[in-house]
Amino acid sequence: MYIQRLIETEVKASLYKGKIIIIYGARQVGKTTLVKKILSDLPGTESLYLNCDEGDIQKLFRDSITSTALKQIIGDKKLVVIDEAQRIKDIGVKLKLLVDNFPNQQVIATGSSSFELANEVIEPLTGRNIQFALYPFSLPELAGIWDNLEINRQLETFLVYGSYPAVIEKSLEEKRSIILQISQDYLYKDILKFQNLKNSETIEKLLVALALQVGKEVSYTELASLIGVSKQTVAGYIDILEKTFVIFKLKPFSRNLRKELGKLHKIYFWDLGVRNALINNFNPISLRSDVGELWESFIIGEKRKQEYSAGRKTNTYFWRTYDQQEIDLIEEKEGHLFAYEAKWKKARFKPPKSWRDTYQNSTWISVTPQNYLQIFG
């Protein structure tokens, strides 16, 4: 069963505008399913799907360095999908040749790594591309197949097993097996290819350390000491993990007030199933001591997916003072501040006094299992 993705409408609205469309997202997140759905809306004779994981497709592009040779690949197809385009050497230049010479033919390129693909296309495709990002299923997307009652019933499984397409509607045992395989496949096979990384043990230690520090400020210096590498190595690996859609960072919000924390970041995983796989903890919520961190991660991840799917580049932060007053998520939209505090157990919770006094015109929202669907609906 196809579950409609929020960016599908935006992608379709961007077709045939004389630009390359690029869809980023981790492996197994549903990029191929999405582009094949878009292709299916055209007669088969008008579309072409090219999977760049295939050696013969890679050879086709490797041997095609002119617009004439590239034309022989795409023919007169109205819509062409180049899936996992980062596998193609000099893909940015080749996409530029296609869009410059055949503007009436639409090319969609997908990539599981913004680290590789973005580096290839940034300069050649300046002003010639429209970019989208695809993530594990969001709550509004799952509302396409489930009503609110069923989503509430599934809530605890989202916190434990995540929301990758492959785990949705599977038994708990199947979910566990699938998410373990996904985490092993893309965390190690793909990541180790970047910059010829060879030390999988270092990356594994770093990932486990980050998984155990979800919801806490992360010190690169402490991480470096913990896993036995330099601070620069930690920073480089975290950059790669972010650009391969494993993690994302939240920086601290500060208007230069004396007591506000202004240096450390927080790091979250795009999918909680992957996070839990790294620490091998699939215990039910009732047996966990980290449910508060899971709920915080879930809410912040959903907010990020919501904003990105809507095409908004909202500034997001966490807020904390040196005397331990804190707020999980701050969004800055059109000059207005929205503060979100995630609380697993429903409780009356007021904004910290320092926040109330300093940012009196901000909007305060406490997010609990009782009201979260009102926020993401």
XYZ file of C-alpha atoms in Angstrom:
377
model
C 0.000 0.000 0.000
C 1.337 3.417 -0.995
C 1.329 6.065 1.721
C 1.395 9.537 0.205
C 4.390 11.621 1.201
C 3.939 15.260 2.086
C 6.517 16.421 -0.447
C 4.834 14.580 -3.347
C 2.535 17.490 -4.159
C 5.424 19.962 -4.005
C 7.616 17.791 -6.218
C 4.858 17.466 -8.825
C 4.254 21.219 -8.734
C 7.962 21.742 -9.512
C 8.008 19.552 -12.633
C 8.762 21.058 -16.043
C 10.074 24.354 -14.718
C 13.378 23.998 -16.546
C 15.245 22.793 -13.444
C 16.666 19.547 -12.106
C 14.732 18.216 -9.105
C 16.873 16.628 -6.401
C 15.406 14.472 -3.624
C 17.703 13.674 -0.717
C 17.084 11.085 1.978
C 18.609 8.093 3.730
C 18.417 4.644 2.215
C 15.159 2.786 2.814
C 13.327 6.023 3.575
C 11.078 5.705 0.514
C 12.742 7.782 -2.229
C 12.424 5.058 -4.860
C 8.800 4.392 -3.940
C 8.031 8.115 -4.217
C 9.661 8.645 -7.612
C 8.102 5.476 -9.027
C 4.694 6.746 -7.890
C 5.348 10.007 -9.748
C 6.498 8.057 -12.796
C 3.379 5.896 -12.699
C 1.242 8.944 -13.370
C 2.743 9.106 -16.873
C 2.372 6.557 -19.674
C 5.263 4.090 -19.561
C 6.565 5.223 -22.934
C 7.051 8.773 -21.604
C 9.141 7.969 -18.534
C 12.472 6.354 -17.729
C 13.847 5.015 -14.439
C 17.614 4.568 -14.031
C 18.963 2.861 -10.900
C 22.550 3.968 -10.379
C 23.249 1.154 -7.938
C 23.358 -1.029 -11.067
C 26.808 -1.407 -12.617
C 25.582 -1.164 -16.213
C 23.808 2.131 -15.479
C 26.975 3.501 -13.881
C 28.915 2.477 -17.012
C 26.397 4.209 -19.279
C 26.975 7.504 -17.502
C 30.700 6.972 -17.088
C 31.071 6.618 -20.851
C 28.784 9.588 -21.574
C 30.628 12.871 -21.203
C 28.844 14.964 -23.839
C 25.265 16.146 -24.208
C 24.951 14.015 -27.363
C 25.941 10.869 -25.472
C 23.636 11.727 -22.561
C 20.769 12.224 -25.003
C 21.237 8.650 -26.149
C 20.572 7.540 -22.569
C 17.407 9.556 -21.918
C 16.055 9.542 -25.463
C 12.852 11.546 -25.797
C 11.462 10.548 -22.416
C 9.388 13.287 -20.855
C 10.374 12.406 -17.277
C 13.648 10.749 -16.279
C 14.543 9.552 -12.767
C 18.222 9.013 -11.892
C 18.037 7.109 -8.604
C 21.028 7.140 -6.192
C 22.720 9.660 -8.475
C 25.711 10.087 -6.150
C 27.036 6.835 -7.611
C 27.786 8.617 -10.899
C 31.150 10.332 -11.287
C 30.826 14.042 -12.130
C 27.042 13.809 -11.840
C 26.705 17.557 -11.313
C 28.276 18.414 -14.668
C 26.199 15.757 -16.423
C 22.978 17.038 -14.876
C 23.941 20.543 -15.987
C 24.406 19.325 -19.551
C 20.980 17.701 -19.445
C 19.081 20.705 -18.093
C 20.906 23.195 -20.327
C 20.492 21.215 -23.551
C 17.138 19.497 -22.993
C 15.078 21.898 -20.849
C 11.758 20.381 -21.934
C 12.691 17.012 -20.457
C 12.398 16.752 -16.694
C 15.121 14.994 -14.688
C 14.660 13.955 -11.047
C 17.824 12.865 -9.242
C 17.764 11.165 -5.864
C 20.600 10.646 -3.422
C 21.064 8.935 -0.070
C 23.870 11.300 0.795
C 23.793 15.059 0.636
C 27.493 14.825 1.510
C 28.374 13.309 -1.857
C 25.607 14.516 -4.130
C 25.393 18.096 -2.875
C 29.142 18.535 -3.244
C 28.820 17.408 -6.856
C 25.867 19.608 -7.821
C 26.240 22.829 -5.825
C 28.466 24.645 -8.312
C 27.352 23.143 -11.671
C 23.648 23.426 -10.837
C 23.573 26.831 -9.173
C 20.164 28.274 -10.003
C 19.250 25.149 -11.967
C 17.908 22.846 -9.247
C 15.078 22.487 -6.748
C 15.866 20.419 -3.662
C 13.659 18.332 -1.387
C 14.411 16.052 1.555
C 12.552 12.872 2.497
C 12.571 11.446 6.014
C 10.949 8.498 7.802
C 7.163 8.765 7.899
C 5.728 11.750 9.740
C 2.472 11.766 11.689
C 0.527 13.698 9.004
C 1.637 11.107 6.440
C 0.537 8.209 8.635
C -2.802 9.962 9.082
C -3.364 8.993 5.460
C -3.816 5.353 6.489
C -4.749 5.537 10.188
C -7.232 7.568 12.177
C -6.216 9.301 15.407
C -7.276 6.329 17.509
C -4.922 3.983 15.663
C -2.062 6.500 15.681
C -2.428 6.762 19.458
C -2.356 2.983 19.708
C 0.863 2.930 17.652
C 2.533 5.800 19.513
C 4.708 3.682 21.806
C 5.924 1.580 18.870
C 7.050 4.794 17.113
C 9.161 5.640 20.160
C 10.780 2.192 20.202
C 10.925 1.095 16.543
C 10.723 4.378 14.653
C 8.777 5.053 11.467
C 10.801 3.782 8.539
C 8.444 2.609 5.761
C 9.661 -0.974 6.079
C 8.681 -1.248 9.761
C 5.190 0.226 9.498
C 2.412 -2.382 9.782
C 4.811 -5.164 10.758
C 4.763 -7.305 13.907
C 7.032 -6.269 16.783
C 9.480 -9.069 16.040
C 9.595 -8.103 12.368
C 10.090 -4.443 13.290
C 13.077 -5.323 15.443
C 14.718 -7.425 12.736
C 14.115 -4.837 9.999
C 15.372 -1.808 11.917
C 18.508 -3.696 13.013
C 19.215 -4.513 9.372
C 18.552 -0.944 8.224
C 20.854 0.506 10.875
C 23.653 -1.893 10.021
C 23.279 -1.445 6.262
C 23.260 2.305 5.897
C 25.136 3.334 9.033
C 28.190 1.341 8.055
C 28.148 0.436 4.359
C 27.258 3.887 3.088
C 29.001 6.032 5.678
C 32.311 4.225 5.386
C 32.442 5.061 1.683
C 32.736 8.762 2.355
C 36.269 10.135 2.306
C 37.476 6.505 2.330
C 36.602 6.096 5.996
C 37.920 2.791 7.264
C 37.498 2.737 11.021
C 34.015 1.354 11.545
C 34.773 0.783 15.242
C 35.300 4.513 15.807
C 32.065 5.410 14.049
C 30.199 2.729 15.993
C 31.533 4.049 19.307
C 30.585 7.591 18.323
C 27.062 6.577 17.308
C 26.499 4.692 20.552
C 27.799 7.654 22.546
C 25.450 10.009 20.681
C 22.537 7.598 21.170
C 23.142 7.588 24.918
C 23.331 11.390 25.037
C 20.085 12.179 23.205
C 18.488 15.201 24.851
C 21.746 16.313 26.478
C 24.297 18.909 25.402
C 27.089 17.246 23.499
C 30.735 18.162 23.978
C 32.997 17.230 21.059
C 35.963 17.339 23.421
C 34.368 14.809 25.779
C 33.324 12.578 22.872
C 36.861 12.658 21.505
C 38.273 11.620 24.878
C 35.670 8.878 25.240
C 36.326 7.196 21.905
C 40.031 7.964 21.641
C 40.235 10.284 18.629
C 40.795 13.984 18.072
C 38.123 16.619 18.467
C 38.500 17.411 14.769
C 37.822 13.758 13.872
C 34.650 13.777 15.977
C 33.484 16.993 14.297
C 34.166 15.518 10.862
C 32.291 12.295 11.604
C 29.324 14.164 13.041
C 29.207 16.284 9.884
C 29.093 13.112 7.783
C 26.404 11.558 9.983
C 24.311 14.696 9.588
C 24.734 14.784 5.823
C 23.771 11.121 5.525
C 20.504 11.806 7.388
C 21.338 9.778 10.473
C 21.324 12.681 12.936
C 20.515 16.368 13.140
C 21.785 19.086 15.449
C 20.054 21.727 17.533
C 22.097 24.745 18.478
C 21.428 26.803 21.597
C 19.204 29.865 21.368
C 20.798 32.999 22.644
C 20.255 36.709 22.378
C 23.519 37.267 24.219
C 21.925 37.241 27.635
C 24.516 36.641 30.314
C 22.959 33.477 31.720
C 22.039 31.739 28.489
C 24.056 28.727 27.368
C 25.713 29.540 24.077
C 28.235 26.899 22.992
C 27.130 23.254 23.121
C 24.777 21.543 20.668
C 22.213 18.807 21.148
C 22.141 15.929 18.682
C 19.088 13.844 17.800
C 18.453 10.869 15.530
C 16.016 11.238 12.640
C 14.630 7.807 13.517
C 14.257 6.475 17.050
C 14.322 2.886 15.831
C 17.865 3.437 14.587
C 18.807 5.085 17.860
C 17.434 2.182 19.889
C 19.101 -0.352 17.583
C 22.479 1.239 18.292
C 22.105 0.642 22.027
C 20.198 -2.622 21.484
C 17.277 -1.512 23.616
C 13.836 -2.418 22.301
C 12.219 -2.696 25.704
C 8.628 -1.466 25.908
C 8.025 2.028 27.215
C 6.815 0.734 30.583
C 10.252 -0.788 31.254
C 12.411 2.102 30.079
C 14.215 4.807 32.005
C 14.746 6.985 28.913
C 11.118 7.588 27.937
C 11.475 11.325 28.572
C 14.393 11.520 26.129
C 12.500 9.413 23.582
C 9.431 11.654 23.780
C 11.548 14.790 23.468
C 13.346 13.324 20.439
C 10.079 12.268 18.844
C 8.457 15.682 19.191
C 11.496 17.594 17.953
C 11.937 15.216 15.020
C 8.274 15.542 14.053
C 8.484 19.328 14.186
C 11.565 19.289 11.963
C 9.909 16.961 9.454
C 6.785 19.115 9.450
C 8.722 22.280 8.660
C 10.945 20.701 6.015
C 8.041 18.972 4.264
C 6.266 22.309 4.028
C 9.332 23.832 2.421
C 9.999 26.128 5.355
C 13.529 26.752 6.584
C 12.575 27.554 10.142
C 15.311 28.411 12.622
C 15.201 25.856 15.446
C 17.047 25.836 18.766
C 16.997 24.590 22.332
C 17.218 27.006 25.251
C 19.045 26.563 28.524
C 20.586 28.799 31.152
C 23.579 28.102 33.355
C 21.230 27.740 36.334
C 19.535 24.795 34.554
C 16.353 26.457 33.287
C 15.611 24.943 29.880
C 13.156 24.513 27.003
C 13.311 21.602 24.556
C 12.609 23.397 21.291
C 12.458 26.997 20.116
C 11.195 27.885 16.642
C 11.741 31.317 15.180
C 9.180 32.187 12.511
C 8.714 35.608 10.965
C 10.186 37.301 13.998
C 8.056 35.379 16.513
C 9.279 32.764 18.980
C 7.448 29.482 19.635
C 8.613 27.484 22.650
C 7.817 23.751 22.930
C 8.317 21.613 26.006
C 7.810 17.841 25.597
C 6.262 16.124 28.620
C 5.505 12.382 28.476
C 3.461 12.484 31.658
C 0.796 15.151 31.486
C 1.681 17.874 33.922
C 1.109 21.545 34.435
C 4.267 23.178 33.325
C 4.933 26.873 33.045
C 7.741 28.439 31.036
C 10.856 29.107 33.101
C 10.794 32.496 34.786
C 13.828 33.751 32.891
C 12.111 32.932 29.609
C 8.824 34.559 30.632
C 10.577 37.699 31.772
C 12.870 38.007 28.759
C 10.644 36.822 25.885
C 7.223 37.995 26.986
C 5.661 37.913 23.525
C 6.660 34.325 22.729
C 4.135 31.489 22.351
C 4.380 28.613 24.844
C 3.250 25.070 24.009
C 3.524 22.036 26.292
C 3.371 18.850 24.184
C 1.991 15.696 25.823
C 0.569 12.377 24.574
C -2.829 13.985 25.118
C -2.410 16.914 22.729
C 0.414 16.085 20.288
C -1.959 15.248 17.417
C -3.423 18.741 17.626
C 0.029 20.109 16.898
C 0.933 17.790 14.051
C -2.502 17.297 12.526
